Each structure stands twice: as structure tokens, then as C-alpha cells.
Short mmCIF file of C-alpha atoms in Angstrom, two decimals:
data_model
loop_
_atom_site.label_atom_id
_atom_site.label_comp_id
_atom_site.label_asym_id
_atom_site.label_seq_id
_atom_site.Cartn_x
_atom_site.Cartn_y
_atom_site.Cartn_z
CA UNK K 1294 2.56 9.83 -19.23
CA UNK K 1295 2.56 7.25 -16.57
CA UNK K 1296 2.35 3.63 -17.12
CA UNK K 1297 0.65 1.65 -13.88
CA UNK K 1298 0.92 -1.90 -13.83
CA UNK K 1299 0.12 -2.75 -10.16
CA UNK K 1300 -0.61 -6.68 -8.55
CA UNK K 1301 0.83 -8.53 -11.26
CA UNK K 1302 1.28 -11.46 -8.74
CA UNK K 1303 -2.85 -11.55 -8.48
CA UNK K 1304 -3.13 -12.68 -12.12
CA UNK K 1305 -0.51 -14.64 -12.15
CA UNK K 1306 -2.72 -17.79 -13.37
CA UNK K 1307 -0.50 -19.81 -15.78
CA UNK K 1308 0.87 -23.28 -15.36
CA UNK K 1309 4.19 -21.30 -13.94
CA UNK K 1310 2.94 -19.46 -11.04
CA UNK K 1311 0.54 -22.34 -9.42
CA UNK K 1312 3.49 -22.13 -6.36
CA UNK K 1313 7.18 -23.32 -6.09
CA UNK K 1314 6.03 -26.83 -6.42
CA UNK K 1315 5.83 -26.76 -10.00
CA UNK K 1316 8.94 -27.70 -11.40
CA UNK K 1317 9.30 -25.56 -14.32
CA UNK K 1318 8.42 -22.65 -11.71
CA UNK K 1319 10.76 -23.38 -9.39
CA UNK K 1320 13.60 -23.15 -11.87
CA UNK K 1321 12.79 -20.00 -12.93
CA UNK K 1322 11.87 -18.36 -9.93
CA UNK K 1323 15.14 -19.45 -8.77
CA UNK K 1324 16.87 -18.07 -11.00
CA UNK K 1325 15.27 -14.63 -10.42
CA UNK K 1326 14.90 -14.71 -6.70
CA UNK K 1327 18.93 -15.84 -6.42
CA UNK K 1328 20.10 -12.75 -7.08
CA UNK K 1329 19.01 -11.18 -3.45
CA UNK K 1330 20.65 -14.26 -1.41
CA UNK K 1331 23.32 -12.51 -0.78
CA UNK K 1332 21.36 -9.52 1.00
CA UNK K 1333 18.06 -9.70 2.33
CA UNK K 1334 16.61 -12.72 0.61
CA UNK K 1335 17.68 -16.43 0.80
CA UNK K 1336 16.55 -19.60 -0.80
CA UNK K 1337 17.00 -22.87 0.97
CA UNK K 1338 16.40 -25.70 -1.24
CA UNK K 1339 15.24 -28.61 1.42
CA UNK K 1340 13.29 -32.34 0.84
CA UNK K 1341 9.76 -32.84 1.70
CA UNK K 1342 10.73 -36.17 2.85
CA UNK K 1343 13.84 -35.94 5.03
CA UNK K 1344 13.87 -32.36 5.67
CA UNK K 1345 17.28 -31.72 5.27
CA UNK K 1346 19.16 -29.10 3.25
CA UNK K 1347 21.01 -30.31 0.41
CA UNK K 1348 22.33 -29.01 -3.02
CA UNK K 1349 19.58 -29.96 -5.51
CA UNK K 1350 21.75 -32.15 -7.28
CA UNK K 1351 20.12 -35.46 -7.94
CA UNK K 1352 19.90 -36.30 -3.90
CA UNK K 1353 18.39 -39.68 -2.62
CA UNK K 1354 16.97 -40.15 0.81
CA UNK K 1355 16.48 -43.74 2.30
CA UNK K 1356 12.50 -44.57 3.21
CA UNK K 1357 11.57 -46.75 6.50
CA UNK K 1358 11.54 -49.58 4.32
CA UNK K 1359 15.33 -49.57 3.62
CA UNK K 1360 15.04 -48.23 -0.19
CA UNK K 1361 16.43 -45.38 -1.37
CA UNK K 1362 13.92 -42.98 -3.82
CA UNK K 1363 14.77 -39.56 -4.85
CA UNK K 1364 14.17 -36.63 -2.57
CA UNK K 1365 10.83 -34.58 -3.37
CA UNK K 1366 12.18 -31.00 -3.48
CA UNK K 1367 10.58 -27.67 -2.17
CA UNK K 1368 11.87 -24.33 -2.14
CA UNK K 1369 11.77 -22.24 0.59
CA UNK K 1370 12.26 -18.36 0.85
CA UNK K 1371 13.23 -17.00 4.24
CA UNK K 1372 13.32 -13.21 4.62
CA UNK K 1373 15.27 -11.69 7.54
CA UNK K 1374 14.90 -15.35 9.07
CA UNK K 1375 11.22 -15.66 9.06
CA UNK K 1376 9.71 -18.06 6.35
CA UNK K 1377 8.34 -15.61 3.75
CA UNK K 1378 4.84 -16.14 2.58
CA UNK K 1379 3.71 -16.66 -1.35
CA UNK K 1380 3.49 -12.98 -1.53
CA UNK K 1381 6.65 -12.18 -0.59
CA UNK K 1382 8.52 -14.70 -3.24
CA UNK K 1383 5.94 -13.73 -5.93
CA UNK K 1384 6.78 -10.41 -5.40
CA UNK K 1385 10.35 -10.85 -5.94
CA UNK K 1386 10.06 -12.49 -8.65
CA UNK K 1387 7.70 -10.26 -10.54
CA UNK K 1388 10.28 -7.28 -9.74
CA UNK K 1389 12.97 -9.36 -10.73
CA UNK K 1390 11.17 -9.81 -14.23
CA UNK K 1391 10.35 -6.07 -14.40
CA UNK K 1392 13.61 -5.41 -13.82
CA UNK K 1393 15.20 -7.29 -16.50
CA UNK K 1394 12.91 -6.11 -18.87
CA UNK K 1395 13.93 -2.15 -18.10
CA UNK K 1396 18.07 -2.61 -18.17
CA UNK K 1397 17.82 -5.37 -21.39
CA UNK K 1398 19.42 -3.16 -23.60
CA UNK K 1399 18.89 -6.12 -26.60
CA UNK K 1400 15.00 -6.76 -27.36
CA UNK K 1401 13.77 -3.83 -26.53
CA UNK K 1402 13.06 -0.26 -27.56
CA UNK K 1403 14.85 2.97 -26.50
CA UNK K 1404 11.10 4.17 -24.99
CA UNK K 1405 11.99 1.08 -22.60
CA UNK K 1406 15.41 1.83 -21.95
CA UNK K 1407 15.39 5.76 -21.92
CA UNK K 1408 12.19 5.68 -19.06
CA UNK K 1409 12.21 6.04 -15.46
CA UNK K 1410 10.25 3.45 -13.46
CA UNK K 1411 9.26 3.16 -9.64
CA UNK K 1412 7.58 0.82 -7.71
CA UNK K 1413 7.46 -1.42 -4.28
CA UNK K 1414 6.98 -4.96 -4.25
CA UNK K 1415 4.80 -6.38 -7.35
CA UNK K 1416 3.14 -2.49 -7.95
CA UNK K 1417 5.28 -0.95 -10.41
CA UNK K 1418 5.31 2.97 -12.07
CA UNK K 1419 6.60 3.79 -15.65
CA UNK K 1420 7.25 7.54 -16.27
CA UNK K 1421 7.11 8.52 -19.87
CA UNK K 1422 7.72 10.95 -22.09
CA UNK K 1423 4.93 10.56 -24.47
CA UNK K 1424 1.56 8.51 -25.24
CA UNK K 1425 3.28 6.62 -28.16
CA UNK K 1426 6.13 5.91 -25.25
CA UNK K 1427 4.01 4.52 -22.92
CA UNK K 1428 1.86 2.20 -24.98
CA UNK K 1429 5.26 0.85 -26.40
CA UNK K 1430 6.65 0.12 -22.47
CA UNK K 1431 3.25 -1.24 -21.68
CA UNK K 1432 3.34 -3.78 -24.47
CA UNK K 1433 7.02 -4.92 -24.41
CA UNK K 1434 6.67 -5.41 -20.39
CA UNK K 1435 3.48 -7.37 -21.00
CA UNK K 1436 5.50 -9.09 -23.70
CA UNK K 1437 8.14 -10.09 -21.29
CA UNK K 1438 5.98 -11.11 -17.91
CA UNK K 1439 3.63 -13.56 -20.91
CA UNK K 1440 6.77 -15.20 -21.63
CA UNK K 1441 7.12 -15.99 -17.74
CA UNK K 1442 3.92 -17.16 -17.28
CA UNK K 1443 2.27 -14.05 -16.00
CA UNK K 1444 -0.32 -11.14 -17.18
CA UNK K 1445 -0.86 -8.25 -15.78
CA UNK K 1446 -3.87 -7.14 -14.68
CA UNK K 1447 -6.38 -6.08 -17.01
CA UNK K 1448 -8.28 -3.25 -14.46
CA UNK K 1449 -5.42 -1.99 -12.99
CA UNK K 1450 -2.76 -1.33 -15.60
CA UNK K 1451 -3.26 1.72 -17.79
CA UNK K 1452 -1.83 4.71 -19.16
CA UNK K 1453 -2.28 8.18 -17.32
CA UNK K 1454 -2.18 11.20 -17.95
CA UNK K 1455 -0.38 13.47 -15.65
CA UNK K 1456 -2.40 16.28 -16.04
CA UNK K 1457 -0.58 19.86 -14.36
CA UNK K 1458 -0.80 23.22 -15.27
CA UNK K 1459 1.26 22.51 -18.10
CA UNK K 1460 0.07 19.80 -19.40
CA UNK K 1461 -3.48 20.62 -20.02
CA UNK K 1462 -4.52 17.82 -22.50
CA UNK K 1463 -7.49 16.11 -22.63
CA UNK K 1464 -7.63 12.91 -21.61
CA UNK K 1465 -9.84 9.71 -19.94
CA UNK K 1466 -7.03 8.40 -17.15
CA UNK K 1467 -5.81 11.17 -15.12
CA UNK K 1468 -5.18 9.78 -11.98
CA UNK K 1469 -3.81 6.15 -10.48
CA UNK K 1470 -3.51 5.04 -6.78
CA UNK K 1471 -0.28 3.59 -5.99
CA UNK K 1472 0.90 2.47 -2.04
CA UNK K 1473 -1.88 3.91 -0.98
CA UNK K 1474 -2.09 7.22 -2.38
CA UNK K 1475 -3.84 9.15 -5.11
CA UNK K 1476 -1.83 10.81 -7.73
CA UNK K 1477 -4.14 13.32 -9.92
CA UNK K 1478 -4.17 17.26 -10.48
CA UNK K 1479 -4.75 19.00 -7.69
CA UNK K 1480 -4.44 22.81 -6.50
CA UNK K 1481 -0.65 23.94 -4.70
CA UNK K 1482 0.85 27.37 -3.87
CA UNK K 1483 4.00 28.12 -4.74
CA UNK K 1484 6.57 30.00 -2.42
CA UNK K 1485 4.86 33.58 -3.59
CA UNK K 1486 1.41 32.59 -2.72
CA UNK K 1487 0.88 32.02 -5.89
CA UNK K 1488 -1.94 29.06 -6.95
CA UNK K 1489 -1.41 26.76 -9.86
CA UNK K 1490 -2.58 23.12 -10.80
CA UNK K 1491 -0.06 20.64 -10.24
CA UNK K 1492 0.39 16.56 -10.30
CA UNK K 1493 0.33 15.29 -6.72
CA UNK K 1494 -0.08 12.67 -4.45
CA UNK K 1495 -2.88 12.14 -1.46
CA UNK K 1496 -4.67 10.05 0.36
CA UNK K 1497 -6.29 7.71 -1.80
CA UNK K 1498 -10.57 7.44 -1.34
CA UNK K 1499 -9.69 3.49 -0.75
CA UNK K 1500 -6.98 4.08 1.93
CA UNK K 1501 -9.71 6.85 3.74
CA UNK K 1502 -12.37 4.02 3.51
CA UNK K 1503 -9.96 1.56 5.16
CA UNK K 1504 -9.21 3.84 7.95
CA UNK K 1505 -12.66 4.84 8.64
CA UNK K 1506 -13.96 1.07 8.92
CA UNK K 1507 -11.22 0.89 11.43
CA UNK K 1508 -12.12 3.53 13.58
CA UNK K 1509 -15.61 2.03 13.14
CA UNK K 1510 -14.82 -1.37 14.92
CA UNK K 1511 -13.39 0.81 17.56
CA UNK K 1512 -16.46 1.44 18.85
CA UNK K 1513 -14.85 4.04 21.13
CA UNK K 1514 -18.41 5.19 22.50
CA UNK K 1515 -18.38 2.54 24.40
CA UNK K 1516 -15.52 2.60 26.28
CA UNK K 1517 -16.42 4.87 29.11
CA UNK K 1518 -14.66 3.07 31.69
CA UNK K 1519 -11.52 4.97 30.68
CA UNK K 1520 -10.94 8.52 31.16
CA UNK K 1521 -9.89 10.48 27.67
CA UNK K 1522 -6.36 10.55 28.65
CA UNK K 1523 -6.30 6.68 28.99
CA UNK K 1524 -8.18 6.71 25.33
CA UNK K 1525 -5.39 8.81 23.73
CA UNK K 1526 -3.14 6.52 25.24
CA UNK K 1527 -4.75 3.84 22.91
CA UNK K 1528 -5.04 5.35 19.88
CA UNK K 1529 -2.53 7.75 19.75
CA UNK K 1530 0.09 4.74 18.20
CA UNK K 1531 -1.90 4.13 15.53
CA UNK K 1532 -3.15 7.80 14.29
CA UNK K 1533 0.26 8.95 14.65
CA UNK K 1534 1.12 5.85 12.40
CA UNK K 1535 -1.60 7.01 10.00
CA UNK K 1536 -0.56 10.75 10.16
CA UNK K 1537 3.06 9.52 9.65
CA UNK K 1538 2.90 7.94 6.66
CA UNK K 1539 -0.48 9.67 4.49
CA UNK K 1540 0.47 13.10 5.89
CA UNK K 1541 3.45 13.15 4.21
CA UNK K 1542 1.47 15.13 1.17
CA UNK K 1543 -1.23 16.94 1.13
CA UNK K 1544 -2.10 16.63 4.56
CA UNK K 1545 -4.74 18.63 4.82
CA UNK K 1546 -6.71 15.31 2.69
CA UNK K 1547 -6.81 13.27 6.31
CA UNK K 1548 -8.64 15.99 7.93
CA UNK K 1549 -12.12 14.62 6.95
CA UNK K 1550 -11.17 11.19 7.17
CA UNK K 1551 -9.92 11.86 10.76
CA UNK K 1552 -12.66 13.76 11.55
CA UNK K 1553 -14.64 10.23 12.23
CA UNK K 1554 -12.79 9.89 15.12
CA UNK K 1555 -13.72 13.24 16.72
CA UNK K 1556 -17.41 12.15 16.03
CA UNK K 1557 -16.50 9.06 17.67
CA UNK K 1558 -15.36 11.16 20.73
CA UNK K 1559 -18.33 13.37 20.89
CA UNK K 1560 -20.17 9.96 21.18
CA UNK K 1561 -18.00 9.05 24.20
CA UNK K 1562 -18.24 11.93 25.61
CA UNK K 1563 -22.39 11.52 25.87
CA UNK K 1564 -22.05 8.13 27.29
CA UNK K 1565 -19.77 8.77 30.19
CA UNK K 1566 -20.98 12.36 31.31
CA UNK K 1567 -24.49 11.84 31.81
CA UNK K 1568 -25.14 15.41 33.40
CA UNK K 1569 -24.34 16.54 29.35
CA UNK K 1570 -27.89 15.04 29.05
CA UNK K 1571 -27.07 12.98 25.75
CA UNK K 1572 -26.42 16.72 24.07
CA UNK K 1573 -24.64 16.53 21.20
CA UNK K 1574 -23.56 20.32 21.26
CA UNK K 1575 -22.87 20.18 25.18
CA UNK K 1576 -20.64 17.37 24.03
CA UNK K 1577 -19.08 19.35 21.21
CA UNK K 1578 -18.47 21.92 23.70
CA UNK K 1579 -16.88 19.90 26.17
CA UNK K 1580 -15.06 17.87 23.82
CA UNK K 1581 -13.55 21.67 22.34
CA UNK K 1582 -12.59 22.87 25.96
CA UNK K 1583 -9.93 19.97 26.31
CA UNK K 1584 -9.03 20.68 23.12
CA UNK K 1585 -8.03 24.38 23.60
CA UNK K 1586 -6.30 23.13 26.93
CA UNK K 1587 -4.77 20.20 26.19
CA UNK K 1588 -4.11 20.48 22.06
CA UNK K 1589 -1.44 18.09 21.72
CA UNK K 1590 -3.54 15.59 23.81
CA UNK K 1591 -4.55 13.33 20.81
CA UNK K 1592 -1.96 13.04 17.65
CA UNK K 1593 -4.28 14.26 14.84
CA UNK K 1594 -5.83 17.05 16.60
CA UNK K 1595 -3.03 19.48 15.07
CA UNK K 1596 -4.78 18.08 11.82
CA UNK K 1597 -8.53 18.44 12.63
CA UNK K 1598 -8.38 20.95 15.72
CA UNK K 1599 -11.92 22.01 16.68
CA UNK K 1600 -12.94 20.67 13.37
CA UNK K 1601 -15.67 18.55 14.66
CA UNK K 1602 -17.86 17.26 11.62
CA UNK K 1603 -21.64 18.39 11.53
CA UNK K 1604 -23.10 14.61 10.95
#
């Protein structure tokens, strides 16, 4: 069983987690977020008024009328030496919380402490041995994130099934997307040629609509002032970007996805050649000649080569 308990910084709607003005907030965010100073993360605690950085220790800065009134305190997070946003010190602290809540070895149950847990930022993964497992995690991590002022979310944290060839249960959740990717049965081959179901990750159907809405406001039909050398000069960076990181399993899932491109060349290709007479096979044909010569010409093509979709 898997426990998903993704964007808990999205709900985060109590009277803690308005922002780092809040004062009660701001102590305990401190607290959490304090623990990466010494790496990655530091927290510079600076006045709203005079600007400077102090210890927050009952400071008093003098006002252009010659009294002094006590300094109005903000917190600032600074990652790598660029001001962080709110979604970078929300996301600390909710893995900071998370955290706490998996080594606590008082408070909690030995489903908590004996599971293995992933995640990346504020989207989190709890691997479990059992149903009963997973329902306790779920409850004693909500437990712990109510009692610092957040909830998680209500759509996207549930209990899944990891359904393989081993595990062939029944059940309603048997998949999750997490970074990106989709984790739910799918077909492999195993070293013999051999095919059996197994749990693993691809490209998820909201990552594939993302990148074809990209490729969309392209509008590469239009750009016919370029040659197609000049074009994979363009795009190359960010397919082989794509490629890089979703291709990593299951590739063969970008294929289709990628495909929208190609149709987005054949377009191009009826635009700038007009002795093709606007022929959308001629096109194809063309478009499959400089593939054969030049394959390595455009990043995915090792993916989708002479795959052009029928649309």
C-alpha cells in the first residue's frame, strides 16, 4: 500500500499558515525551517521599519520623530542567496513536520515508524505494508500537520493499491501521480522475454497535457522563415529536457505525446514548400526523407522516428 499525501501547503488555511507575518507562525516555522541554516536554507530575521538585521530579541528602532517604538519583525528565507518565495518556506516547513512525525519514536505507532516514505518538496509518499498500515500512517500524519495548523488535502491524499502481478487484489485506488509521473500496473519484460504485470512509473496524462499545450503555443507552422535545421536548433533544448527527465521510465509513453510535434512539422513543412501543394502526404513524405538522412536531427525523433500520427 501507498499512502499519497501531495500539496499540503495548498490547504494550508488555518490561522498559522496565513504567511510569516503571523506571529504564532513565525515561531513555529522557525523552529522547523532552522534546522537547514546551516546548509542550503537561511533565515534572516530583519525589521520592516529600519531594515536592518538584528537578533529578535526585544529590538527598538528610533522613528523620524525622535521616539523609539519596537521594531515590526519579518522573516525572510533566502535560498542559495535568492529571496525564496512562500512556496519554498511552506514547503520546508511542511517536510520538516512530516519529518518529525516519521522518526518520533514516542506518540506514534510502529506502522509509522517501521514505513518507508519519499517525497520532494510538500508531495510526500508512504510505502506500506498493509491496508490497516496505511490508514494508521494516514491518520497519525494528519494528526500531527492539524496540530500545526495544516490539513491535507482532501482530493489528493489516499491510499493505493500497488497492484503487480503479485498483488492481484481488488481494489478502487490503483494508481497516484507524483512529480509528474503516473505510478499504476502496467505490462514489463523481464530479462528472458518474458511479460508480466508490474507497478511502474510513466508519464502522467496531466504532464502529456501540459506538454502538448506547449507545443501548441509554438505555433511552429508558422515559422517558415527558418529552415528545419534552424527549428531544431530551437526546440531541441527543451525536448531533450522533456525526454531527459519523463523518459527515464517507460519511455515508449512520450511517443504519442511527442508525436504533436511531428504533426506540427508536417504543418511547416506545407507552409514553406509551396510546390508540396498544401499535401499532407507529400509533406509526410518529405518530412520522412530528412528523417532517414538526418535521424539524430531533432532530439525525440529516436523516440517517434517515422511515427508521424494519422490526425
Amino acid at each position: 500500500m501507498a499512502v499519497t499525501a501531495p500539496n499540503l501547503r495548498q490547504m494550508a488555511k488555518g490561522p498559522d499558515a496565513k504567511g510569516i507575518g503571523s506571529n504564532s507562525s513565525t515561531c513555529l516555522k522557525l523552529v522547523q525551517v532552522s534546522a537547514h541554516s546551516s546548509t542550503v536554507w537561511i533565515m534572516n530575521c530583519s525589521c520592516g521599519q529600519c531594515g536592518n538585521i538584528r537578533s529578535a530579541s526585544g529590538c527598538c528602532c528610533t522613528s523620524k520623530d525622535g521616539s523609539r517604538r519596537r521594531c515590526n519583525w519579518r522573516m525572510e528565507l533566502a535560498c542559495q542567496g535568492i529571496r525564496a518565495r512562500r512556496k519554498a518556506e511552506s514547503s520546508v516547513f511542511c517536510w520538516q513536520i512530516y519529518s518529525f512525525t516519521m522518526r518520533s519514536t514516542g506518540g506514534c505507532s510502529a506502522a509509522t515508524r517501521t514505513s518507508r516514505s519519499s517525497g520532494y518538496a510538500d508531495d510526500v509518499i508512504v510505502h506500506c505494508k498493509s491496508e490497516y498500515a496505511a490508514k494508521q500512517v494516514l491518520r497519525e500524519i494528519d494528526q500531527r500537520m492539524a496540530e500545526c495548523g495544516l490539513v491535507l488535502h482532501p482530493d489528493k491524499t489516499k491510499v493505493v493499491y500497488c497492484k503487480d502481478g503479485q498483488r492481484r487484489r481488488n481494489y478502487s485506488e490503483t494508481h497516484f501521480d507524483f512529480l509528474g509521473y503516473r505510478f499504476q500496473p502496467r505490462c514489463a519484460q523481464c530479462r528472458g522475454g518474458e511479460l508480466f504485470l508490474s507497478f511502474l512509473p510513466a508519464v502522467s496524462v496531466k504532464a502529456g497535457k501540459s506538454i502538448r499545450q506547449t507545443m501548441r503555443s509554438w505555433k511552429t507552422h508558422r515559422w517558415t522563415q527558418l529552415k528545419i535545421e534552424e527549428l531544431a536548433t530551437s526546440f531541441n533544448p527543451v525536448l531533450r529536457g522533456w525526454i531527459n527527465y519523463y523518459g527515464k521510465f517507460y519511455k515508449s509513453k512520450l511517443a504519442p505525446i511527442l508525436g504533436q510535434f511531428d504533426y506540427a512539422l508536417v504543418r511547416w513543412v506545407k507552409r514553406k514548400y509551396k510546390r508540396l501543394g498544401g499535401s499532407p502526404t507529400w509533406a509526410r513524405a518529405w518530412l520522412k526523407r530528412v528523417v532517414a538522412q538526418q535521424s539524430g536531427l531533432f532530439a525525440h525523433w529516436h523516440i517517434t522516428y517515422a511515427g508521424m500520427t494519422e490526425r
